[in-house]
Every structure is written in structure tokens, then in C-alpha cells.
Amino acid sequence: MRSTLLPIAILVSIVVALPSLATVNEKSLQNAQQLRELALRSHLGFDIVESLTVEVGPRLAGTAADARGVAWAEKKFDELGFDKVYKQPVKVRHWERGAASAQILSPFPQPLAITALGDSVSTPKDGLVGELAFFDSVAELNNANPKDVAGKIVYIDARMHRHLEGKEYSTTVAGRSIGSSVASEKGAIGLIIRSVGTDKSRMPHTGNMRYKKGVTKIPAGAISTSDAMMLMAMKKRGQAIKVNMRLDTTTFEPTTSYNVIGEITGSTYPDEYILIGAHLDSWDEGTGALDDGAGVGITVAAAKLIKQFKPKRTIRVVLFANEEGGLIGAKEYRDANASELHKIKLAGESDFGARSIWRFDSQVNPANLPLMSQIAKTLKPLSINQGDNKAGGGPDVSILPAKGVPVFSLRQDGTDYFDYHHTANDTLDKIDPAQLRQNVAAWAVVAYLAAESEQKLLPLIKK
Amino acid sequence: MRSTLLPIAILVSIVVALPSLATVNEKSLQNAQQLRELALRSHLGFDIVESLTVEVGPRLAGTAADARGVAWAEKKFDELGFDKVYKQPVKVRHWERGAASAQILSPFPQPLAITALGDSVSTPKDGLVGELAFFDSVAELNNANPKDVAGKIVYIDARMHRHLEGKEYSTTVAGRSIGSSVASEKGAIGLIIRSVGTDKSRMPHTGNMRYKKGVTKIPAGAISTSDAMMLMAMKKRGQAIKVNMRLDTTTFEPTTSYNVIGEITGSTYPDEYILIGAHLDSWDEGTGALDDGAGVGITVAAAKLIKQFKPKRTIRVVLFANEEGGLIGAKEYRDANASELHKIKLAGESDFGARSIWRFDSQVNPANLPLMSQIAKTLKPLSINQGDNKAGGGPDVSILPAKGVPVFSLRQDGTDYFDYHHTANDTLDKIDPAQLRQNVAAWAVVAYLAAESEQKLLPLIKK
């Protein structure tokens, strides 16, 4: 009997112990729960965003304000007692916005609230006058007869609606990113788009665009959604609409910005990294509170709170340079650290505002899914559900899975994110401190439990 | 018995018939109910505001756009078949806004969203540089030692909160209206106020102000509420704050604008007027949809809908010139019509946005209170309650009770009115067509029933 009873007892004890043995130990789990409750009472995340938006404000890559942002980040990491603080140079374009204005000249004169798209060339000093050629989307513009476009200012009225996941952004944004090139190839002299935004307001949304190689660079701006609605009501009245658009922009020589990095050194595996981060740069009209001051506050505060629990692996917080220019700092980070990327055991970026997180996704080696489930269980009291294993990881981090780096996403409620995105209205007052705290708690839990994993954290399986 | 029964029968029939005999007849009441239901299905009010905001847009008194607004109003009355359309000249100031910008220079440089207050003088071309002297209110500034103000730019941080009745406006607005004079008298070189608004946004609120006679005119602007919150957070950091403010404004020679008047002639008492109206002018940054395009749409549509019921008294719609300059058109209307004011039997202005009406107030001769109660009864299905007999009547109409003219107020929900008031964000998309229809229905009921009154409509009793 003993000989049969003993193996059963061993089996039972293994099964009972499995969840903690397989993922994190009991003490780590208790720490994670304590960390979560601490974070829910901590004002640190908000204080960090306030400090960034008040003491630096807008910080468009390449500008003097961007340099102040870099200095701010180094100082903030130092003040908070990070073990290691350093920066990594990133070559960035340097473009600055001057004044912008537009008017309908006929049939019914009135001003339009407009902003230049990022990297747009200037109009002539007295403005660019032209009749509008109307399109609902870039797709429709693509099919247009050049005769109907040549010599005109193309107007694209692509609309976007509020959505928890911000779903329509990726489809609507084409007008902004490639509209000017498509319009130019058909002979247009300028581009105006309806702002890529979900608000009803006079706040135009700027954003990145790029001229195709060899294309004649035409000035490109966005009018506010309120102006877009007015313009479409005017169009219904049946007469040709002539506008004057004045955009004043300057393109300088490329310059150097920096990814700023702060680390809490791991107590057991200092050479294994849990990378969390956000981007430090912002557009130039708001103070970049939601995009991405919130992400800075959330991830820096999470790491700082983790420190007292002496994580086994190193927590590396990367504040990326020039995300808005097209993941410029992230690409530099990936390339400069090419030989060391295997040391990054899990990575995630917070870059979707400051609303509550509702879902936790991962993209990890299947062998590490039990750890993800343990993390999800610990996130549950924050009203966060486990999603799938197809996470993108956040814009700057999204290029790492191709190199085998596992990533995770803590998905925020994005319902009103595109009301403020890339506008002057992206300011601190849009952040609800309680929701920000929930974010800090979630990021602290994920980063800490990953740092404490008893499982080996494996690279992604190549597809 | 007969001799005693007959008087009783007569008495009973009088009492039973009293409500209609004493106020309006049964047919009029049925018409009013039909009118109410018609108005609730009519898109006319919204169409009128759309027409005004799309075809004219902003229409600051004295500008070319204001003249276009006057022409639009005459044409609109004509198109809608008003029996009599005419205008009355009004001498108005003519001030125009140029560019406005401001920056914090130290300790933490960043831009501020600013707008010039109406009638402000310009700053020097390169801006006015000064340290900020902080005050919570004009009252606090009044008590300040000139030593603490001289040579500085005064900043007034008076705050305003959302309220159904917009209650805090009248107390908060002092900083805007007289702040520059008080600051100047203490030796300040400029004034910046926190916008008189209830939003959290980067939209500064402009508005009327006036320099006291003999005072040194200093430039005066308003920063957005978001900037005000940022500025106060910066102030907490303890260092002196230096700003540069650039306001470019032009004061022209006074010019002529017009009150535009349309009438539906009364079938029985053409010489007795029920005056309803709104103001035609608007501030220059929005399209004046809420302030006061909505009032124009509501009252013009109400009168047009009444026309088919052939009202006994004349419905006179007055679209006042230059309300924003300080009831300029209204004062001209009062003075030019001094000998005829007794013919105005009831008056009211719609000028508080486009949200639903929740209360009906009057200020009438007590003899006419039964009519007011009958009107209130007919408004009841619109979820409007009867209030008191202390109505103001609306800004332009508020100066008429002193001349004996009875007035009424249909009070709108003003909860978010001061989110948009006097900003670029006062645009058509802020109007909910269903709530606007409720307004049209209520105005049609009041104006029509007053026009149908079987009671003599008496002047106010002199106090």
C-alpha cells in the first residue's frame, strides 16, 4: 500500500503546487497583490505627467522643447532613484510649425480652423488659393480622373467614429498619411483633410504624413471636424467653393534626440529585461498629456513602485524618441541593440491615453502562457480580462516580435482618445487620476510578475 | 325660484366658461395645440440656423460679415413670406481681431492658447513681456497694493462651474468686463484672465469689456481653462512666471448696422405687437450658432409657423444688432420707438443656446396672470413648468420693462452653454435638432396665445 500511496501523495503535492511552481512563487504573488493595492493609492503616475506637461509642455522631436524633455526624463529617473539612467542618440527630422489659417473665399466667406500636417511644406506667404475638389476617401481620390483634380485643392472628408478600441483610426488615417502624395500625382496644388478625429469641435488634428519620393510636395492641412461639417453643408448648396490656405512651416537639418532609459536592476537575473515604456516626444500644439505623457507617467511610476520589491529580473523603462515621426527612436533602439534583443524577455508600451485598461493580451511563446494566465488572474481585481495571444505590444514595441521578443498589451478604453489625439486639446485636464492609477497598478503587476517568473521566459517561435 | 335660479345658472356658465373667456377662446387654444405639434415635427428652426451659420458664419457687429448677416436676415424674412420686412439703423463700434499668441518665457517655456477680449487695444508688435501678478478675482485685485501690480501683467483666475441656470456667469464676468481698468489703475501693463467658461478645453472665451474713461488702455486677453489649470500648477512650483503676450487688434471708425424686423400682421389688432426675437450679431471666432443663431432660428421659425393660423395681434420678430457690444441695437430700438412702446403687449428674447426649455416665467400686469397660466398649461406637454412673475425677458428685451412693456422668459437648460459661449467652438454641430424643435414649439405657443388673448394686455404697473 505504501508503495502505491507515496507516488499519489507526491502527485497531489505537485498538482497543488503547480500554479506557483510553474509561474511565480507564493511570495512574489503576494508582493504583486500588495504592489497592485499600493499603486491604486499612489499619486505618482499623475505627478509625473503633471511634471512633464507643466515643466516641459509640448515636445516635438528635434525642437528645443524635445531636448528639454530629454533632460527632464533623465532628471526624473535620477530623482526617483532608478539604478541606471542613460540615453541613446537617435537621428530625427526637425520640422516646426508656424502660423496656419484658411478662409472660404466664395460662395460664402468665412474662416476655417486649420492646422498643418507634420512635415508639410509651406504655402506661398499670401496663401494658396484654389477651388476644392471633394472626395470621401483616398480610395475615391485614387480612382479620380486627374482632369477633375488638376489645379485644385483636394479635400478628403473621411469620417471616423468613437470606438472602445479606436478601430477606425487605421483605415481613416490614409488621407492624412498619403493623401498629399496621391493628390499631387493627380495634379492637385494642395490638400485639406477632415481631421482624423472623433470629436465635434474646432480643434484640428495634426499628425504624421510623408511625401512619396519624387512627388511634387504640396502643402497639406487638416480642418476641424466642426469646419468639415460646415463645409459639407455649404457644398450641398451647389456652388464651387474657393478657399485660401496659409500654412507656414520650416524644415531644418536633421538633428539628434534621445531614447531615455531608466532601469531597476534585477536582483537575480540582472541581464534579463522586462521592457516597459512610452514615447517621450509629442505633437506641438497640445502638451502631450494623453499622447504620451500618460504612458510616461504610468510606466515610470510602475517601475518606481516595483523597486521596493527587488524584482529578480531588471525592469527597463524606455522612453522612446520621436514615435510621432514614425517609430524613429524605436527603430534605432532595435537596431542599436540588435545583438542583445534576446535578453528582453517581455516588452510592452503604454500609448493610448489614460483611460482604464479593460483587457490584457500577450504575444508570448506558448510555453509561457501559464505565466500570462497567472498575471491575468492578478489583474482581475482591476476589472481587466484576459484576451488573446496576438498582442501588438504598442507602437514602438510592435517591431520587436519580428526579432523574437515576446510582448504584451494592456488595452485602454479608447472611446474618447481620438477626440483629443494630436490636437491642442491634449492637455493634463483630460486625465482622470483614478483611471491613471488603475493603469499604474496593472503595469506594475505585469512587469513585476514577469520579472519574478520561475519559468524561463522564451523567445517567440519563428513563424 | 326662477328669479333665484337664473342668476345661478348664469353664474355657473360664466365660471365654467371663464378660463377661455378670460384668456383665449376655444378655437385659439386648439390652434395653439396644433401649432405646438406642428413645430415639434418641423425642421425649419434648424434649417434657419444652418443657413445663417453656413451662408454667413461669424458676424461681429460693424464688420463686412455683419452686413452680410443683415442682408441674409432681410432675405430670409422675405423668403418665408413675412408680411412686413424692414430694418432700423444702429450706430455700432467696429473692432476687429488679428492674430493672438502668448508664451510663458520662464521658468518653463510653453505656449498659451489666448484670445483678445473685445475692444482690447493691441500689444506692441513683438509682444508685451511681463511677470504675472496672480489674483483670484477682481475683488482681490481691487484690494491689492499697487506696488505688487505696477509694471506687471495681471492674471485673474476666477473660476466658473456648470449650472442649469448659468448662475456664476454674472459674478465671474467682472474680471473680463472691468479687470483691465482696475489693473491699469494699479499700474499693470496688461491683463490676462482665465476664460469665463465651464469647459476643460484649449478654447479661450472672448467677450465684451470696456475701458473706464481716462484710464490707460492696456491690452487684455483670455487664456483657455486648460491653460489656466496648467498655469496654476506652474505657479505652485514657486518661481516667478514671465510671459509674452501678442494681441493684434484694430479699432475702426464707428459704422452703421441694423436691427432687422419681420412681421406677421395681426388679423384683428394689427397695431398691437407680440415681440419675439434674438440678436443677429455674434462674436467672431465661432459661427454664432448657439449665441445667437439658435435664437434667430427659434423665433423666426415660430413666427413663420404661427402665420398659417392668422394671429389676431401682430407677431413682430426683431433680430437685434450688436447685442455683444452691450445691447446696442436694443437701446436704439427702445429709443427710436419710444412713443410706440405701449403697443408692445408682450416681449421676449431667445438668447441662451439651444437646449430644452424647462421653465416659463413672465413679468406681466397681474390682470394678465390668467393668460400666463393658460399659456403654461399649453406648454406643459413640452415638459415646461410655470415659474414666477419676475422674468427678465432676455438681454435685449430686459430694458423694456422699465418702459412698462411686459416680458416673458422661456428658460433653457444652460448646463453646457458656457462650455462654448464666445469661443471658436460655438458652431452648428453643438445644436441638437430635437431640443431646438422643442424651443420652436414653446415660442410658437407663447407668441400665438398672447396674440390671441381675449383679455386686454395691460402695461406693467409702475413700481
mmCIF file of N, CA, C and O in Angstrom, chain B residues 281-320:
data_model
loop_
_atom_site.group_PDB
_atom_site.id
_atom_site.type_symbol
_atom_site.label_atom_id
_atom_site.label_comp_id
_atom_site.label_asym_id
_atom_site.label_seq_id
_atom_site.Cartn_x
_atom_site.Cartn_y
_atom_site.Cartn_z
ATOM 1 N N ASP B 281 -26.097 89.630 -34.389
ATOM 2 C CA ASP B 281 -24.629 89.674 -34.366
ATOM 3 C C ASP B 281 -24.072 88.494 -33.577
ATOM 4 O O ASP B 281 -24.803 87.829 -32.831
ATOM 5 N N SER B 282 -22.790 88.242 -33.745
ATOM 6 C CA SER B 282 -22.127 87.199 -32.954
ATOM 7 C C SER B 282 -20.672 87.589 -32.741
ATOM 8 O O SER B 282 -20.162 88.488 -33.420
ATOM 9 N N TRP B 283 -20.022 86.892 -31.840
ATOM 10 C CA TRP B 283 -18.574 87.032 -31.756
ATOM 11 C C TRP B 283 -17.951 86.448 -33.018
ATOM 12 O O TRP B 283 -18.641 85.810 -33.821
ATOM 13 N N ASP B 284 -16.674 86.686 -33.188
ATOM 14 C CA ASP B 284 -16.047 86.492 -34.491
ATOM 15 C C ASP B 284 -15.292 85.183 -34.660
ATOM 16 O O ASP B 284 -14.851 84.871 -35.753
ATOM 17 N N GLU B 285 -15.156 84.375 -33.597
ATOM 18 C CA GLU B 285 -14.332 83.178 -33.745
ATOM 19 C C GLU B 285 -15.159 81.929 -34.023
ATOM 20 O O GLU B 285 -14.726 81.059 -34.766
ATOM 21 N N GLY B 286 -16.347 81.835 -33.428
ATOM 22 C CA GLY B 286 -17.267 80.754 -33.776
ATOM 23 C C GLY B 286 -18.175 81.227 -34.896
ATOM 24 O O GLY B 286 -17.981 82.300 -35.466
ATOM 25 N N THR B 287 -19.183 80.428 -35.212
ATOM 26 C CA THR B 287 -20.157 80.864 -36.210
ATOM 27 C C THR B 287 -21.430 81.365 -35.534
ATOM 28 O O THR B 287 -22.449 81.551 -36.189
ATOM 29 N N GLY B 288 -21.364 81.585 -34.223
ATOM 30 C CA GLY B 288 -22.525 82.115 -33.520
ATOM 31 C C GLY B 288 -23.745 81.244 -33.690
ATOM 32 O O GLY B 288 -24.849 81.734 -33.961
ATOM 33 N N ALA B 289 -23.558 79.940 -33.540
ATOM 34 C CA ALA B 289 -24.688 79.013 -33.698
ATOM 35 C C ALA B 289 -25.556 79.034 -32.447
ATOM 36 O O ALA B 289 -26.779 79.165 -32.520
ATOM 37 N N LEU B 290 -24.904 78.924 -31.289
ATOM 38 C CA LEU B 290 -25.639 78.955 -30.017
ATOM 39 C C LEU B 290 -25.934 80.396 -29.614
ATOM 40 O O LEU B 290 -26.957 80.663 -28.989
ATOM 41 N N ASP B 291 -25.024 81.291 -29.936
ATOM 42 C CA ASP B 291 -25.113 82.679 -29.475
ATOM 43 C C ASP B 291 -24.995 83.614 -30.663
ATOM 44 O O ASP B 291 -23.924 84.081 -30.982
ATOM 45 N N ASP B 292 -26.067 83.849 -31.395
ATOM 46 C CA ASP B 292 -27.418 83.541 -31.013
ATOM 47 C C ASP B 292 -28.186 83.072 -32.242
ATOM 48 O O ASP B 292 -29.360 83.350 -32.407
ATOM 49 N N GLY B 293 -27.449 82.317 -33.121
ATOM 50 C CA GLY B 293 -28.133 81.730 -34.282
ATOM 51 C C GLY B 293 -29.335 80.908 -33.874
ATOM 52 O O GLY B 293 -30.379 80.929 -34.541
ATOM 53 N N ALA B 294 -29.200 80.184 -32.769
ATOM 54 C CA ALA B 294 -30.320 79.369 -32.280
ATOM 55 C C ALA B 294 -31.542 80.239 -32.012
ATOM 56 O O ALA B 294 -32.658 79.904 -32.415
ATOM 57 N N GLY B 295 -31.327 81.362 -31.337
ATOM 58 C CA GLY B 295 -32.439 82.275 -31.046
ATOM 59 C C GLY B 295 -33.090 82.795 -32.314
ATOM 60 O O GLY B 295 -34.322 82.934 -32.385
ATOM 61 N N VAL B 296 -32.268 83.069 -33.311
ATOM 62 C CA VAL B 296 -32.790 83.522 -34.602
ATOM 63 C C VAL B 296 -33.662 82.419 -35.209
ATOM 64 O O VAL B 296 -34.808 82.651 -35.622
ATOM 65 N N GLY B 297 -33.120 81.203 -35.246
ATOM 66 C CA GLY B 297 -33.868 80.074 -35.820
ATOM 67 C C GLY B 297 -35.168 79.821 -35.081
ATOM 68 O O GLY B 297 -36.220 79.604 -35.688
ATOM 69 N N ILE B 298 -35.093 79.844 -33.758
ATOM 70 C CA ILE B 298 -36.262 79.538 -32.921
ATOM 71 C C ILE B 298 -37.382 80.564 -33.137
ATOM 72 O O ILE B 298 -38.541 80.206 -33.377
ATOM 73 N N THR B 299 -37.035 81.840 -33.069
ATOM 74 C CA THR B 299 -38.099 82.859 -33.103
ATOM 75 C C THR B 299 -38.620 83.100 -34.517
ATOM 76 O O THR B 299 -39.818 83.297 -34.714
ATOM 77 N N VAL B 300 -37.729 83.055 -35.516
ATOM 78 C CA VAL B 300 -38.193 83.233 -36.901
ATOM 79 C C VAL B 300 -39.085 82.051 -37.295
ATOM 80 O O VAL B 300 -40.148 82.232 -37.893
ATOM 81 N N ALA B 301 -38.642 80.837 -36.928
ATOM 82 C CA ALA B 301 -39.454 79.654 -37.269
ATOM 83 C C ALA B 301 -40.799 79.689 -36.549
ATOM 84 O O ALA B 301 -41.840 79.366 -37.134
ATOM 85 N N ALA B 302 -40.790 80.095 -35.286
ATOM 86 C CA ALA B 302 -42.047 80.161 -34.526
ATOM 87 C C ALA B 302 -43.036 81.106 -35.202
ATOM 88 O O ALA B 302 -44.213 80.771 -35.398
ATOM 89 N N ALA B 303 -42.559 82.279 -35.586
ATOM 90 C CA ALA B 303 -43.443 83.255 -36.230
ATOM 91 C C ALA B 303 -43.963 82.737 -37.569
ATOM 92 O O ALA B 303 -45.148 82.875 -37.896
ATOM 93 N N LYS B 304 -43.066 82.130 -38.341
ATOM 94 C CA LYS B 304 -43.464 81.581 -39.641
ATOM 95 C C LYS B 304 -44.554 80.508 -39.470
ATOM 96 O O LYS B 304 -45.532 80.460 -40.219
ATOM 97 N N LEU B 305 -44.407 79.663 -38.451
ATOM 98 C CA LEU B 305 -45.399 78.611 -38.214
ATOM 99 C C LEU B 305 -46.723 79.194 -37.741
ATOM 100 O O LEU B 305 -47.799 78.668 -38.043
ATOM 101 N N ILE B 306 -46.655 80.299 -37.000
ATOM 102 C CA ILE B 306 -47.879 80.950 -36.500
ATOM 103 C C ILE B 306 -48.701 81.528 -37.656
ATOM 104 O O ILE B 306 -49.927 81.561 -37.619
ATOM 105 N N LYS B 307 -47.996 81.968 -38.692
ATOM 106 C CA LYS B 307 -48.645 82.717 -39.786
ATOM 107 C C LYS B 307 -49.901 82.014 -40.323
ATOM 108 O O LYS B 307 -50.942 82.646 -40.536
ATOM 109 N N GLN B 308 -49.816 80.695 -40.511
ATOM 110 C CA GLN B 308 -50.946 79.961 -41.097
ATOM 111 C C GLN B 308 -52.195 80.000 -40.208
ATOM 112 O O GLN B 308 -53.290 79.720 -40.672
ATOM 113 N N PHE B 309 -52.007 80.373 -38.920
ATOM 114 C CA PHE B 309 -53.158 80.429 -38.005
ATOM 115 C C PHE B 309 -53.705 81.854 -37.871
ATOM 116 O O PHE B 309 -54.561 82.108 -37.038
ATOM 117 N N LYS B 310 -53.199 82.766 -38.716
ATOM 118 C CA LYS B 310 -53.705 84.142 -38.776
ATOM 119 C C LYS B 310 -53.908 84.751 -37.375
ATOM 120 O O LYS B 310 -55.056 84.946 -36.926
ATOM 121 N N PRO B 311 -52.835 85.082 -36.687
ATOM 122 C CA PRO B 311 -52.949 85.592 -35.316
ATOM 123 C C PRO B 311 -53.674 86.938 -35.286
ATOM 124 O O PRO B 311 -53.590 87.720 -36.230
ATOM 125 N N LYS B 312 -54.389 87.171 -34.182
ATOM 126 C CA LYS B 312 -55.175 88.415 -34.068
ATOM 127 C C LYS B 312 -54.275 89.630 -33.918
ATOM 128 O O LYS B 312 -54.532 90.685 -34.466
ATOM 129 N N ARG B 313 -53.243 89.488 -33.112
ATOM 130 C CA ARG B 313 -52.280 90.588 -32.957
ATOM 131 C C ARG B 313 -51.085 90.331 -33.876
ATOM 132 O O ARG B 313 -50.840 89.199 -34.321
ATOM 133 N N THR B 314 -50.294 91.354 -34.121
ATOM 134 C CA THR B 314 -49.115 91.233 -34.972
ATOM 135 C C THR B 314 -47.977 90.540 -34.218
ATOM 136 O O THR B 314 -47.715 90.862 -33.055
ATOM 137 N N ILE B 315 -47.333 89.583 -34.886
ATOM 138 C CA ILE B 315 -46.120 88.968 -34.348
ATOM 139 C C ILE B 315 -44.943 89.722 -34.963
ATOM 140 O O ILE B 315 -44.774 89.724 -36.188
ATOM 141 N N ARG B 316 -44.192 90.366 -34.136
ATOM 142 C CA ARG B 316 -43.027 91.115 -34.620
ATOM 143 C C ARG B 316 -41.751 90.416 -34.163
ATOM 144 O O ARG B 316 -41.515 90.260 -32.977
ATOM 145 N N VAL B 317 -40.970 89.998 -35.146
ATOM 146 C CA VAL B 317 -39.677 89.367 -34.815
ATOM 147 C C VAL B 317 -38.581 90.403 -34.997
ATOM 148 O O VAL B 317 -38.390 90.927 -36.098
ATOM 149 N N VAL B 318 -37.883 90.716 -33.931
ATOM 150 C CA VAL B 318 -36.769 91.672 -34.007
ATOM 151 C C VAL B 318 -35.453 90.924 -33.863
ATOM 152 O O VAL B 318 -35.236 90.234 -32.862
ATOM 153 N N LEU B 319 -34.608 91.057 -34.888
ATOM 154 C CA LEU B 319 -33.249 90.500 -34.803
ATOM 155 C C LEU B 319 -32.325 91.679 -34.494
ATOM 156 O O LEU B 319 -32.035 92.512 -35.366
ATOM 157 N N PHE B 320 -31.916 91.752 -33.248
ATOM 158 C CA PHE B 320 -31.214 92.925 -32.743
ATOM 159 C C PHE B 320 -29.768 92.986 -33.244
ATOM 160 O O PHE B 320 -29.078 91.963 -33.322
#
